[in-house]
mmCIF file of C-alpha atoms in Angstrom:
data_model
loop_
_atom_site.group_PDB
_atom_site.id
_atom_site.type_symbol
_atom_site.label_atom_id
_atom_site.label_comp_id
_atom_site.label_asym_id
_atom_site.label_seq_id
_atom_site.Cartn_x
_atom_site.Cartn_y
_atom_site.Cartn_z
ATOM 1 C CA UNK A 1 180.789 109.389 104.111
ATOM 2 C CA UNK A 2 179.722 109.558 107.661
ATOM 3 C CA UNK A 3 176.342 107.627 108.079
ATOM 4 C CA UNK A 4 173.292 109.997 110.343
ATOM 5 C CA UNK A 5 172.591 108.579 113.154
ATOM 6 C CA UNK A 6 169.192 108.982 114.705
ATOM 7 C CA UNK A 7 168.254 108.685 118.579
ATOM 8 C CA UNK A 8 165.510 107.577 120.355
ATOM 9 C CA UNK A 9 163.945 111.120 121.933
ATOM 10 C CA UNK A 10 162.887 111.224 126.008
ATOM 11 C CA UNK A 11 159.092 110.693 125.325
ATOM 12 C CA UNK A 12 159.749 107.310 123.645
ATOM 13 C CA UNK A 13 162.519 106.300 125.920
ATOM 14 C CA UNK A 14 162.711 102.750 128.294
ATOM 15 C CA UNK A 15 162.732 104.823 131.145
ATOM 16 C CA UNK A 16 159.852 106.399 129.970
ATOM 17 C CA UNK A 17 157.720 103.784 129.192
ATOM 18 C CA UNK A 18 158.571 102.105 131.880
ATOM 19 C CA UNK A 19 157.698 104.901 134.664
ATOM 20 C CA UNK A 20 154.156 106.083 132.788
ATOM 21 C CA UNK A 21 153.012 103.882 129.900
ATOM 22 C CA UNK A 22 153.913 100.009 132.536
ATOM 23 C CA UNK A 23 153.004 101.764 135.311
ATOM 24 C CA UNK A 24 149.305 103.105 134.303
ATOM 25 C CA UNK A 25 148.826 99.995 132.541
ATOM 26 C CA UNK A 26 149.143 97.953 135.662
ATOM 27 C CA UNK A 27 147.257 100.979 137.058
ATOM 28 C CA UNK A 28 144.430 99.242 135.459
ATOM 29 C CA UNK A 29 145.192 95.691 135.605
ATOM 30 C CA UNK A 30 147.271 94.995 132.239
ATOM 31 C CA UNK A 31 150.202 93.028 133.254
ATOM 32 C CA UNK A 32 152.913 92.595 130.027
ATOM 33 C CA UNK A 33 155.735 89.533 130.534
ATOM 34 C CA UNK A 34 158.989 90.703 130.290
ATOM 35 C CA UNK A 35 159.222 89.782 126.093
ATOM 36 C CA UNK A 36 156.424 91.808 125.613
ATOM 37 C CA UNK A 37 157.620 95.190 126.925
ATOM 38 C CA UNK A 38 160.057 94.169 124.949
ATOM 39 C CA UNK A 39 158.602 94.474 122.065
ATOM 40 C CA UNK A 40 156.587 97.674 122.991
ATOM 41 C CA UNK A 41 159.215 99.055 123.562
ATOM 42 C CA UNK A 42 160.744 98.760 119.997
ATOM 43 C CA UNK A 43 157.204 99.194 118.602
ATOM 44 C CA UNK A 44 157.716 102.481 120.265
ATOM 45 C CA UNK A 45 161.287 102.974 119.047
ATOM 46 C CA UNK A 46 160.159 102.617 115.313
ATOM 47 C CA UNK A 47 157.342 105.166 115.821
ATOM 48 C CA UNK A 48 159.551 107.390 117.336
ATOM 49 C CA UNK A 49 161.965 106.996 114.314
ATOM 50 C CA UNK A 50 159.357 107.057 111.764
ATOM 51 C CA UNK A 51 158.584 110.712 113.092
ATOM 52 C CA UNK A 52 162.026 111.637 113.217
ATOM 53 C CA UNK A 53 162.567 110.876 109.512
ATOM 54 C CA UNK A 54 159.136 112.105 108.331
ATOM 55 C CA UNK A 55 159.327 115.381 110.318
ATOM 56 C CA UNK A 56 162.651 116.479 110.157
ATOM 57 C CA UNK A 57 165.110 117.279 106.667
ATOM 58 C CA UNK A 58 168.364 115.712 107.581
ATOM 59 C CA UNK A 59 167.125 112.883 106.252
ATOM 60 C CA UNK A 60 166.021 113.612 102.219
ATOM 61 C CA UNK A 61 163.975 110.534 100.854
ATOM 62 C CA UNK A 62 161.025 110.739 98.395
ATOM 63 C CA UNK A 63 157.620 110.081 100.093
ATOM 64 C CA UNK A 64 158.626 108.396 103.139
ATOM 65 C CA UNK A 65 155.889 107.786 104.776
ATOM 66 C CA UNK A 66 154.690 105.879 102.294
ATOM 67 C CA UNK A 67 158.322 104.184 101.764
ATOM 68 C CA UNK A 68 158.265 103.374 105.607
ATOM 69 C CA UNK A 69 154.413 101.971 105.159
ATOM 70 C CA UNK A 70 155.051 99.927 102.135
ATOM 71 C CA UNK A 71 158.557 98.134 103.889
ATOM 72 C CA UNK A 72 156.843 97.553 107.199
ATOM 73 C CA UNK A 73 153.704 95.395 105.290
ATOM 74 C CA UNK A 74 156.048 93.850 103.028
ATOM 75 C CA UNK A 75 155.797 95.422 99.409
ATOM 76 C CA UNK A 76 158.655 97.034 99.337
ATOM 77 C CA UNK A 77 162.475 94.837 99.956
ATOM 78 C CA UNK A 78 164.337 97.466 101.249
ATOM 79 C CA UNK A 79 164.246 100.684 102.296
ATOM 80 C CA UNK A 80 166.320 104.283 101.006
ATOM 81 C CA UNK A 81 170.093 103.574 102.183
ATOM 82 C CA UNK A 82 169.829 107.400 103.717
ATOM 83 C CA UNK A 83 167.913 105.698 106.385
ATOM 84 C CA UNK A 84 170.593 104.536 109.192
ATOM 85 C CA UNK A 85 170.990 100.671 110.044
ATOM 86 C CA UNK A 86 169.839 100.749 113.642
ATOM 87 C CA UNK A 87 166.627 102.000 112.379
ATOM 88 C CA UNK A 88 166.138 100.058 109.664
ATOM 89 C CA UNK A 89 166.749 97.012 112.230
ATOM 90 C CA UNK A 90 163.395 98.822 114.362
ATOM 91 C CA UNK A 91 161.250 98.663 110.614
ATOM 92 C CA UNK A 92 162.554 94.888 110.051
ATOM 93 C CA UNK A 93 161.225 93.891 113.985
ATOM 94 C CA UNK A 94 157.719 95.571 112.818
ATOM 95 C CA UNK A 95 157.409 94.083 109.661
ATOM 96 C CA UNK A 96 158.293 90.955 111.567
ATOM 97 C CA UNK A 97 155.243 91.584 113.932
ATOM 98 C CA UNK A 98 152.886 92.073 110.856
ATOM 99 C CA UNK A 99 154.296 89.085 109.084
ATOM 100 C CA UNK A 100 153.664 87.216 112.543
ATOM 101 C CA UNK A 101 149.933 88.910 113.316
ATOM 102 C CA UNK A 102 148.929 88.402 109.826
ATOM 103 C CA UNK A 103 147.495 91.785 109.828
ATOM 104 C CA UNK A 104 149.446 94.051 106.770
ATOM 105 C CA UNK A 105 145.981 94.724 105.163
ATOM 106 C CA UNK A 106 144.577 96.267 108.221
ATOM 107 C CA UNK A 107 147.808 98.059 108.865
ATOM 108 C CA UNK A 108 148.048 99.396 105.369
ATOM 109 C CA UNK A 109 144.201 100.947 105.154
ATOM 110 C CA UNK A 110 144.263 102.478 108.719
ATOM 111 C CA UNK A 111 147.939 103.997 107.997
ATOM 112 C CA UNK A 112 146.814 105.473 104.767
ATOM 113 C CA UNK A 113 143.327 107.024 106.407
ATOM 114 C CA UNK A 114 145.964 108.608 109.245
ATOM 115 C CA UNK A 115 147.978 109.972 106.392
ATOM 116 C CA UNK A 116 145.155 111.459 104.797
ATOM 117 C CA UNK A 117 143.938 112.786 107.863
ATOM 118 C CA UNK A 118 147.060 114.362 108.755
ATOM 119 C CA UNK A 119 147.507 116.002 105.462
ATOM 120 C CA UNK A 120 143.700 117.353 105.382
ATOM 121 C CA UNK A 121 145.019 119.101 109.171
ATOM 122 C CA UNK A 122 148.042 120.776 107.746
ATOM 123 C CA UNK A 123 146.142 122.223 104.552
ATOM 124 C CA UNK A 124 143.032 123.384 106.422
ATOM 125 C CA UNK A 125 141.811 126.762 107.089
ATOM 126 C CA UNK A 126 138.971 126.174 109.566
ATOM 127 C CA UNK A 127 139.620 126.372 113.691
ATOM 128 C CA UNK A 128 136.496 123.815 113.871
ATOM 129 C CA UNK A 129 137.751 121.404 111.374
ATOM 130 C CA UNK A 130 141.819 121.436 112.943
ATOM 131 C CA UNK A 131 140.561 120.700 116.154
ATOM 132 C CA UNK A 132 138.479 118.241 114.655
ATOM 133 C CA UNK A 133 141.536 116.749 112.590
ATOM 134 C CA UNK A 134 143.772 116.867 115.472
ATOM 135 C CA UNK A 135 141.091 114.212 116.809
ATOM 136 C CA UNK A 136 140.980 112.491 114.359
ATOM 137 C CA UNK A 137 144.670 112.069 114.039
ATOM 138 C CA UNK A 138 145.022 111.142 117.513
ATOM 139 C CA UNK A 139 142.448 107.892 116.884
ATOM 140 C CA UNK A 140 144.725 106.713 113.716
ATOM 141 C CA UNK A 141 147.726 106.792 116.058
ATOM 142 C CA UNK A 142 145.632 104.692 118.410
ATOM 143 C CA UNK A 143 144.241 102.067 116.241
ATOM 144 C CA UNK A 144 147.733 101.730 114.310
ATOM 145 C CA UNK A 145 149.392 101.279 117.774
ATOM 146 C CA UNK A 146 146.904 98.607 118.700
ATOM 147 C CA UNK A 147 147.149 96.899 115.359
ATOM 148 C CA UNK A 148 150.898 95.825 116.872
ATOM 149 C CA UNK A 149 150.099 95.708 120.871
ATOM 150 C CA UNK A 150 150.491 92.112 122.146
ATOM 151 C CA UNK A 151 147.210 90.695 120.953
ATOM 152 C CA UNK A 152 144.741 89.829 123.785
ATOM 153 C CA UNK A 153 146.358 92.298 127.104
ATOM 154 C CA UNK A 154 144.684 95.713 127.506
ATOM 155 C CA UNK A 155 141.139 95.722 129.122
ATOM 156 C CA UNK A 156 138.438 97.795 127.865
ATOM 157 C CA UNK A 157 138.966 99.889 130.309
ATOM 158 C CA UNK A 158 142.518 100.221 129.493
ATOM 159 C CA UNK A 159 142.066 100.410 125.548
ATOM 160 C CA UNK A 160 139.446 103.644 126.585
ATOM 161 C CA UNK A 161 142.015 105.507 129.077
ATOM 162 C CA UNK A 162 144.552 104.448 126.579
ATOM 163 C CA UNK A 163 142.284 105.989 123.262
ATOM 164 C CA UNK A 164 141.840 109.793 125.531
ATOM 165 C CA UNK A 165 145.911 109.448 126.756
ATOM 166 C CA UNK A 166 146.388 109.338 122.755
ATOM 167 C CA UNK A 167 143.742 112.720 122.166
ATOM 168 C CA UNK A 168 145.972 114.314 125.035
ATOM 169 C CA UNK A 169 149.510 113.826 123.555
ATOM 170 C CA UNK A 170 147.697 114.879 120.117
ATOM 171 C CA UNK A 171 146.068 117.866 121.415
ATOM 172 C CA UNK A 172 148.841 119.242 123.698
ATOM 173 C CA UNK A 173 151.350 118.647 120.706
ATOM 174 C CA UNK A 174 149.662 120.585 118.045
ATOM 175 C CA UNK A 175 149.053 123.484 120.811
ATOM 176 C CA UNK A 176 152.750 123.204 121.714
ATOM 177 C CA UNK A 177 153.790 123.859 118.101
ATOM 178 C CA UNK A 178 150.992 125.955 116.993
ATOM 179 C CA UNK A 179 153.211 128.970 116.553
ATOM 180 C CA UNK A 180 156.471 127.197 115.092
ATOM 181 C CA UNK A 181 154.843 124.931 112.758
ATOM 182 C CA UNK A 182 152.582 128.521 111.315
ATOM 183 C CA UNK A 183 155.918 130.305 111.049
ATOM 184 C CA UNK A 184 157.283 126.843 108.931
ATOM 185 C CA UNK A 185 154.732 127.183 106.894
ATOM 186 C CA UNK A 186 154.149 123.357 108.395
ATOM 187 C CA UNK A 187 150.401 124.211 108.590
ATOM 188 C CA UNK A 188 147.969 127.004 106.943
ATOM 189 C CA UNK A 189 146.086 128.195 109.389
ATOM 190 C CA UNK A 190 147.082 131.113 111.857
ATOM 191 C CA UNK A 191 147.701 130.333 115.602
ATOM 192 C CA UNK A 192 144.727 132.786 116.742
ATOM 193 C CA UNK A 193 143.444 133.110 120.209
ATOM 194 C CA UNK A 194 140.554 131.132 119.630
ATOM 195 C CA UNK A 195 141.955 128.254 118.011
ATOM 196 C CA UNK A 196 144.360 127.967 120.982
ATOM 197 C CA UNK A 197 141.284 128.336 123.241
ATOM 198 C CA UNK A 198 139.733 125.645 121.300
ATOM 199 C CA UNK A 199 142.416 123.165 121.538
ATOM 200 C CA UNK A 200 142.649 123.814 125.123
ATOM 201 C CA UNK A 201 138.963 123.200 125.599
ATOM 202 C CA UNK A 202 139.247 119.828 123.849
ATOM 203 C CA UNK A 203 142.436 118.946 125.721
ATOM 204 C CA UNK A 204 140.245 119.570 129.348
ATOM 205 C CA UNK A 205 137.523 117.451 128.029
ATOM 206 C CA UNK A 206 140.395 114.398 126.793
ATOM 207 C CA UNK A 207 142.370 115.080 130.335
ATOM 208 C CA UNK A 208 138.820 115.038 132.328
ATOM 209 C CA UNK A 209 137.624 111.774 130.803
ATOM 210 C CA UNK A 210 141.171 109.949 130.877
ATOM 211 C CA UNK A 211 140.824 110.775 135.054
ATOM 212 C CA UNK A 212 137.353 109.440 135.313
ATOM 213 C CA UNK A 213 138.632 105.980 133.305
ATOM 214 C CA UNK A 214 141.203 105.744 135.618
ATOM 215 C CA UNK A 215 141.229 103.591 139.297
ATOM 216 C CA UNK A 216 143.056 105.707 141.622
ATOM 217 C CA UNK A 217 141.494 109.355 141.123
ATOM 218 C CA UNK A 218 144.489 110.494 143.861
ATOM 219 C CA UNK A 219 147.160 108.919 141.333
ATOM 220 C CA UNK A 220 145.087 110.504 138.289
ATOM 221 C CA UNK A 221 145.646 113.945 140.219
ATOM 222 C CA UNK A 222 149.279 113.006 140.349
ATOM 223 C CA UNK A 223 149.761 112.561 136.942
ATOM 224 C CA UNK A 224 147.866 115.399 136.129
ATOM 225 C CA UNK A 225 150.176 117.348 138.211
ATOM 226 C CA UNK A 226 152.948 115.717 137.025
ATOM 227 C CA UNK A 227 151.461 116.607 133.214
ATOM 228 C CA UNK A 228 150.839 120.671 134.154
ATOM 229 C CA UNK A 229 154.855 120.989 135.462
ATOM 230 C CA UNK A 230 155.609 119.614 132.150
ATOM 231 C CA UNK A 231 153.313 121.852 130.274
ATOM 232 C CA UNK A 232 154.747 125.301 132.197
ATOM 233 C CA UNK A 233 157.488 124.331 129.991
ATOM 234 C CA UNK A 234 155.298 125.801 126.826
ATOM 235 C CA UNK A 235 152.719 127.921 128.628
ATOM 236 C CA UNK A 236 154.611 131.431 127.303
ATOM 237 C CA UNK A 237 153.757 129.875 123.980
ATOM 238 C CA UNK A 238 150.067 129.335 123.941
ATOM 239 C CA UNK A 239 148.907 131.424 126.713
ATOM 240 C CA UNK A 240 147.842 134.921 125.351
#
């Protein structure tokens, strides 16, 4: 039997990290040694393969977010064998960082309040409260991601841009899928105009407050830029 493999995707790739994530970072005076993108970048990886396995069917294992959780803070051994080796080797090098920061507990409760959060967004019926969800979800991702950050490197400046960059991905995703995950029956609620009108409002204010945190406003504009030709991609899907 042929084992699934699963690859890393172009948002979480080196190059990627390395030309936005490094380069805004040092944008705002966080300098990482050479071991410590290192290990971003396979905190990254494992993120990226969590999703992968959690969103998509090829891979059919009971609960596994929880599965993933519980391996990663060390209650559970081992993980479902369905799970390929080169990403089980990512969950081992995270558990390894927990083990090392000491931190499971923390890791545990704010991993559970993103799952319920995320849950709560798919089953809701209100354009207020998915907005608000969306939010919500966004700050789990960010205070999970921090929980395994080198300890003692991003500015407060940097954690802040770093917080809105997290809102933006969030935000733009959700609007991005709005349509396909309806038709899935991924979510409840129906892609109306307003509710895409609403998540584009709280995108601006994210995008607007992420350029004000940042140094360079002519490099913010860039990277805005750079953001809109990569959103033209999925304007036919959101724009009435």
């Amino acid at each position: 039997m042929l084992e699934i493999q699963i690859s890393r995707r172009c948002d979480y790739s080196v190059q990627n990290l390395n030309s936005r994530l490094f380069k805004v970072l040092e944008a705002l005076n966080v300098y990482f040694t050479t071991k410590e993108k290192d290990i971003i970048d396979k905190v990254f990886a494992s993120i990226d393969f969590a999703d992968q396995i959690i969103d998509d069917n090829y891979i059919v294992i009971d609960n596994p977010q929880r599965q993933i959780l519980g391996f990663v803070v060390g209650e559970l051994e081992v993980l479902p064998c369905a799970i390929p080796k080169n990403v089980v080797d990512h969950f081992v090098f995270v558990r390894d960082i927990i083990a090392h920061k000491k931190n499971a507990g923390a890791v545990q409760k704010q991993s559970l309040a993103l799952f319920e959060v995320h849950d709560n967004r798919l089953c809701t019926n209100s354009e207020k409260e998915y907005v608000r969800l969306t939010i919500a979800e966004s700050i789990g991702h960010y205070n999970v991601l921090m929980l395994l950050f080198p300890d003692n490197k991003l500015t407060e400046q940097a954690k802040k841009f770093m917080l809105q960059a997290s809102m933006i991905g969030s935000l733009a995703d959700n609007l991005i899928d709005l349509k396909e995950d309806y038709s899935s029956g991924s979510i409840k609620i129906k892609p109306s105009f307003t509710l895409q009108l609403r998540l584009q409002v709280a995108l601006m204010r994210a995008s607007f407050k992420a350029f004000y945190l940042y140094p360079s406003k002519l490099e913010a504009l860039i990277l805005g830029l750079r953001y809109i030709k990569y959103s033209l991609g999925f304007l036919k899907k959101v724009v009435i």
